[in-house]
Amino acid sequence: GNMAAKFPVSVLENLFSYLGIEDLRSCSLVCKSWYKFLNDENNDVWRLHCVRKLAEEALKSDLLANVPTYKAKLRAFYHAWNPNDCSRNMFVKGNGFTVHRNPVAQSSDATRGKIGFKAGRHCWEIWWEGPLGTVAVIGIATKQAPTQCHGYTALIGSDDQSWGWNLVDNHLLHNGDSQGNYPQVNNAPKYQVGERIRIILDCEDNTLAFEKNYECLGVAFRGLPNDTALYPSVSAVYGNTEVSMVYLGQPLDG
């Protein structure tokens, strides 16, 4: 009972650093002092978990520049691209956050994040490293959406299981149809390789919106399903192109 609360911080840090995430969640409910301790997103427990789970490369590069705390970096890792849920022509690189598309002719290839969402509000960043090719789509998909198909197509948005924004021609895509230009301004600037785009999925009002250069571009899709998990997703056609995705948590506007 109360004995536990009396451990010095250094002992707690050591103990907690060996526990799994689920166990830590349980520990935070034991008493106020443990809760307070584990709620400090930058303490040594989260740092040690980060060091153990995340590639050194990811922690040292500016991949996670917009993810301030150790706990948030760990959360981003648990939400990153799923190496077991992508086209066979793609692989997740050693840093854990970047997917690489092999140079395979006449193929469109997609990947999904490890965790899908049915509730809450979620924000993540996606950016292209390397050429877009003729089709480069970012958005969301259900588990039912295909991750590979023949030819060069907008795979995300090609059926009723995915919703995408093609960065090459600024079209929104769903069900195989263009849903109009996005953002809805004349001569909207085209995506520049390396620009981070924020994607905001709101499962409360079932909308998807995008931000570029910290400017909200408006709601892209309404009426998203609320009975099935929606996953961060991209599709690519260009050989050796790479796309990174970092989960940021709740959007900052509350």
Coordinates of C-alpha atoms in Angstrom, one line a residue:
G1 CA 0.0 0.0 0.0
N2 CA 1.7 3.1 1.3
M3 CA 5.2 1.5 1.3
A4 CA 5.3 1.9 -2.4
A5 CA 5.0 5.6 -2.4
K6 CA 8.1 5.9 -0.2
F7 CA 10.6 4.6 -2.8
P8 CA 13.1 7.2 -3.7
V9 CA 12.8 8.5 -7.3
S10 CA 16.0 6.8 -8.5
V11 CA 14.6 3.4 -7.4
L12 CA 11.3 4.1 -9.0
E13 CA 12.9 5.1 -12.3
N14 CA 14.9 2.0 -12.3
L15 CA 11.9 -0.3 -11.6
F16 CA 9.6 1.5 -14.0
S17 CA 12.1 1.4 -16.8
Y18 CA 11.8 -2.4 -17.0
L19 CA 8.0 -2.6 -17.1
G20 CA 6.0 -2.7 -20.3
I21 CA 3.7 0.1 -21.3
E22 CA 0.5 -1.7 -20.1
D23 CA 2.1 -2.3 -16.7
L24 CA 3.1 1.4 -16.5
R25 CA -0.5 2.4 -17.1
S26 CA -1.5 0.2 -14.2
C27 CA 1.3 1.6 -12.0
S28 CA 0.1 5.2 -12.7
L29 CA -3.2 4.2 -11.0
V30 CA -1.6 2.9 -7.8
C31 CA -1.2 6.2 -6.0
K32 CA -1.0 9.9 -6.5
S33 CA 2.8 10.1 -6.3
W34 CA 3.3 7.3 -8.9
Y35 CA 0.7 9.0 -11.1
K36 CA 2.4 12.3 -10.9
F37 CA 5.8 10.7 -11.6
L38 CA 4.6 8.8 -14.7
N39 CA 2.7 11.8 -15.9
D40 CA 6.0 13.7 -16.2
E41 CA 6.5 12.9 -19.9
N42 CA 10.2 13.7 -19.9
N43 CA 11.5 11.8 -16.9
D44 CA 14.1 9.0 -17.0
V45 CA 11.6 6.2 -17.2
W46 CA 10.4 7.4 -20.6
R47 CA 13.9 8.3 -21.7
L48 CA 15.1 4.8 -20.9
H49 CA 12.1 3.3 -22.8
C50 CA 12.9 5.5 -25.7
V51 CA 16.5 4.5 -25.8
R52 CA 15.6 0.9 -25.7
K53 CA 12.8 0.9 -28.3
L54 CA 13.7 3.6 -30.7
A55 CA 16.6 3.6 -33.2
E56 CA 19.4 5.9 -32.2
E57 CA 19.1 7.4 -35.6
A58 CA 15.5 8.4 -35.0
L59 CA 16.4 10.1 -31.6
K60 CA 19.4 11.9 -33.1
S61 CA 17.9 13.1 -36.4
D62 CA 15.2 15.8 -36.7
L63 CA 12.6 13.2 -37.5
L64 CA 11.0 13.7 -34.2
A65 CA 11.7 17.5 -34.0
N66 CA 8.0 18.3 -33.4
V67 CA 7.5 15.6 -30.7
P68 CA 8.9 17.3 -27.6
T69 CA 8.9 14.7 -24.8
Y70 CA 10.3 11.2 -24.4
K71 CA 6.8 9.8 -23.7
A72 CA 5.5 11.4 -26.8
K73 CA 8.4 10.0 -28.9
L74 CA 7.6 6.6 -27.6
R75 CA 3.9 7.1 -28.4
A76 CA 4.9 8.1 -32.0
F77 CA 6.9 4.9 -32.3
Y78 CA 3.9 2.8 -31.3
H79 CA 1.9 4.6 -34.0
A80 CA 4.5 4.5 -36.7
W81 CA 4.2 2.7 -40.1
N82 CA 3.5 -1.0 -39.7
P83 CA 6.2 -3.1 -41.3
N84 CA 3.7 -6.0 -41.5
D85 CA 0.9 -3.9 -43.1
C86 CA 2.4 -2.5 -46.3
S87 CA 2.9 -3.5 -49.9
R88 CA 5.5 -6.2 -50.5
N89 CA 7.3 -3.6 -52.6
M90 CA 7.8 -1.4 -49.5
F91 CA 9.7 -1.7 -46.3
V92 CA 10.0 0.3 -43.2
K93 CA 13.6 1.6 -42.7
G94 CA 15.7 1.1 -39.6
N95 CA 14.7 4.5 -38.1
G96 CA 11.1 3.0 -37.7
F97 CA 9.3 6.1 -39.2
T98 CA 10.2 6.1 -42.9
V99 CA 8.8 3.7 -45.5
H100 CA 10.9 3.0 -48.7
R101 CA 9.3 2.0 -52.0
N102 CA 11.5 -0.4 -54.0
P103 CA 11.8 0.4 -57.7
V104 CA 9.2 -1.9 -59.2
A105 CA 7.6 -1.1 -62.5
Q106 CA 3.8 -0.8 -63.0
S107 CA 2.9 -1.1 -59.4
S108 CA 1.1 1.2 -56.9
D109 CA 2.0 0.6 -53.3
A110 CA 0.5 1.6 -50.0
T111 CA 1.3 1.4 -46.3
R112 CA -0.7 1.8 -43.1
G113 CA 0.2 2.9 -39.5
K114 CA 0.3 0.4 -36.7
I115 CA -2.8 1.8 -34.9
G116 CA -6.1 2.8 -36.3
F117 CA -8.7 5.2 -34.7
K118 CA -12.4 5.0 -34.0
A119 CA -12.6 7.7 -31.3
G120 CA -11.0 10.9 -30.3
R121 CA -9.0 13.5 -32.3
H122 CA -5.6 12.6 -33.8
C123 CA -2.9 14.4 -35.6
W124 CA 0.1 13.2 -37.5
E125 CA 2.7 14.5 -39.9
I126 CA 3.6 13.1 -43.2
W127 CA 6.4 14.2 -45.6
W128 CA 7.8 12.9 -48.8
E129 CA 11.6 12.5 -49.1
G130 CA 12.4 12.1 -52.8
P131 CA 10.3 12.6 -55.9
L132 CA 6.5 12.3 -55.9
G133 CA 6.2 10.6 -59.3
T134 CA 2.9 10.8 -61.1
V135 CA 0.7 9.9 -58.0
A136 CA 1.5 10.6 -54.4
V137 CA -1.5 10.2 -52.1
I138 CA -1.7 10.8 -48.3
G139 CA -4.8 10.1 -46.2
I140 CA -6.5 7.4 -44.3
A141 CA -7.6 3.8 -45.0
T142 CA -9.5 1.0 -43.3
K143 CA -7.9 -2.5 -42.9
Q144 CA -9.9 -3.6 -45.9
A145 CA -8.2 -1.2 -48.4
P146 CA -5.6 -2.9 -50.6
T147 CA -1.9 -2.1 -50.2
Q148 CA -0.8 -3.0 -53.7
C149 CA -2.2 -3.0 -57.2
H150 CA -1.1 -3.1 -60.8
G151 CA -0.3 0.1 -62.8
Y152 CA 0.2 3.6 -61.5
T153 CA -2.9 4.7 -59.7
A154 CA -4.1 6.6 -56.7
L155 CA -4.4 3.5 -54.5
I156 CA -5.5 5.6 -51.5
G157 CA -8.9 6.8 -52.6
S158 CA -9.4 4.1 -55.2
D159 CA -12.3 2.5 -53.3
D160 CA -14.8 3.2 -50.6
Q161 CA -12.2 2.1 -47.9
S162 CA -9.8 5.0 -48.3
W163 CA -9.7 8.7 -48.5
G164 CA -6.8 10.6 -50.0
W165 CA -5.2 13.8 -51.2
N166 CA -3.0 13.5 -54.3
L167 CA -0.2 15.9 -53.7
V168 CA 0.7 15.9 -57.4
D169 CA -2.5 17.5 -58.8
N170 CA -4.1 18.7 -55.5
H171 CA -7.2 16.4 -56.0
L172 CA -9.2 14.7 -53.2
L173 CA -10.0 11.1 -53.9
H174 CA -12.5 8.6 -52.6
N175 CA -14.3 5.7 -54.2
G176 CA -12.2 6.0 -57.3
D177 CA -13.5 9.5 -58.1
S178 CA -12.0 12.9 -57.7
Q179 CA -13.9 14.8 -55.0
G180 CA -12.6 18.2 -56.3
N181 CA -9.6 20.4 -55.8
Y182 CA -8.0 20.9 -52.5
P183 CA -7.2 23.3 -50.9
Q184 CA -10.1 25.2 -52.4
V185 CA -8.2 28.3 -53.6
N186 CA -7.2 29.2 -57.1
N187 CA -3.6 28.1 -58.1
A188 CA -2.9 26.5 -54.7
P189 CA 0.8 26.0 -54.4
K190 CA 2.0 22.5 -55.2
Y191 CA 3.6 20.3 -52.5
Q192 CA 7.4 20.7 -52.2
V193 CA 9.4 17.6 -51.3
G194 CA 10.3 17.8 -47.6
E195 CA 7.3 19.9 -46.5
R196 CA 5.6 18.4 -43.5
I197 CA 1.9 18.1 -43.8
R198 CA -0.3 17.6 -40.7
I199 CA -3.3 15.4 -41.0
I200 CA -6.1 15.9 -38.5
L201 CA -8.6 13.1 -38.1
D202 CA -11.6 14.0 -35.9
C203 CA -13.6 10.9 -35.0
E204 CA -16.1 13.0 -33.1
D205 CA -17.4 14.9 -36.1
N206 CA -16.0 12.4 -38.6
T207 CA -13.8 14.7 -40.6
L208 CA -10.4 14.7 -42.1
A209 CA -8.4 18.0 -42.5
F210 CA -4.9 18.9 -43.6
E211 CA -2.4 21.6 -42.5
K212 CA 0.6 22.8 -44.4
N213 CA 3.3 25.1 -43.0
Y214 CA 1.1 25.4 -39.8
E215 CA -1.8 26.8 -41.9
C216 CA -5.1 24.9 -41.8
L217 CA -6.2 24.1 -45.3
G218 CA -9.8 23.3 -44.3
V219 CA -11.9 20.1 -44.0
A220 CA -11.1 17.7 -46.8
F221 CA -13.6 14.9 -46.1
R222 CA -16.8 14.8 -44.1
G223 CA -19.0 11.9 -43.1
L224 CA -16.3 9.4 -42.4
P225 CA -17.4 6.1 -41.0
N226 CA -17.4 5.8 -37.2
D227 CA -17.8 2.1 -36.9
T228 CA -14.4 1.0 -38.3
A229 CA -10.9 1.9 -37.4
L230 CA -9.2 4.4 -39.7
Y231 CA -5.4 4.2 -40.2
P232 CA -2.8 6.8 -41.4
S233 CA -2.0 5.7 -44.9
V234 CA 0.0 6.7 -48.1
S235 CA 0.4 5.4 -51.6
A236 CA 3.3 5.8 -53.9
V237 CA 4.4 4.8 -57.4
Y238 CA 7.9 6.3 -57.7
G239 CA 11.0 4.0 -57.3
N240 CA 13.1 4.5 -54.2
T241 CA 10.9 7.3 -52.9
E242 CA 10.5 7.5 -49.1
V243 CA 7.7 8.8 -46.9
S244 CA 8.0 9.5 -43.2
M245 CA 5.1 9.6 -40.7
V246 CA 5.2 10.8 -37.1
Y247 CA 2.1 10.6 -34.8
L248 CA 1.7 13.8 -32.8
G249 CA -1.2 12.9 -30.6
Q250 CA -4.1 15.2 -30.0
P251 CA -4.2 18.3 -32.3
L252 CA -3.0 21.3 -30.3
D253 CA -6.2 23.4 -30.7
G254 CA -7.7 21.3 -27.9

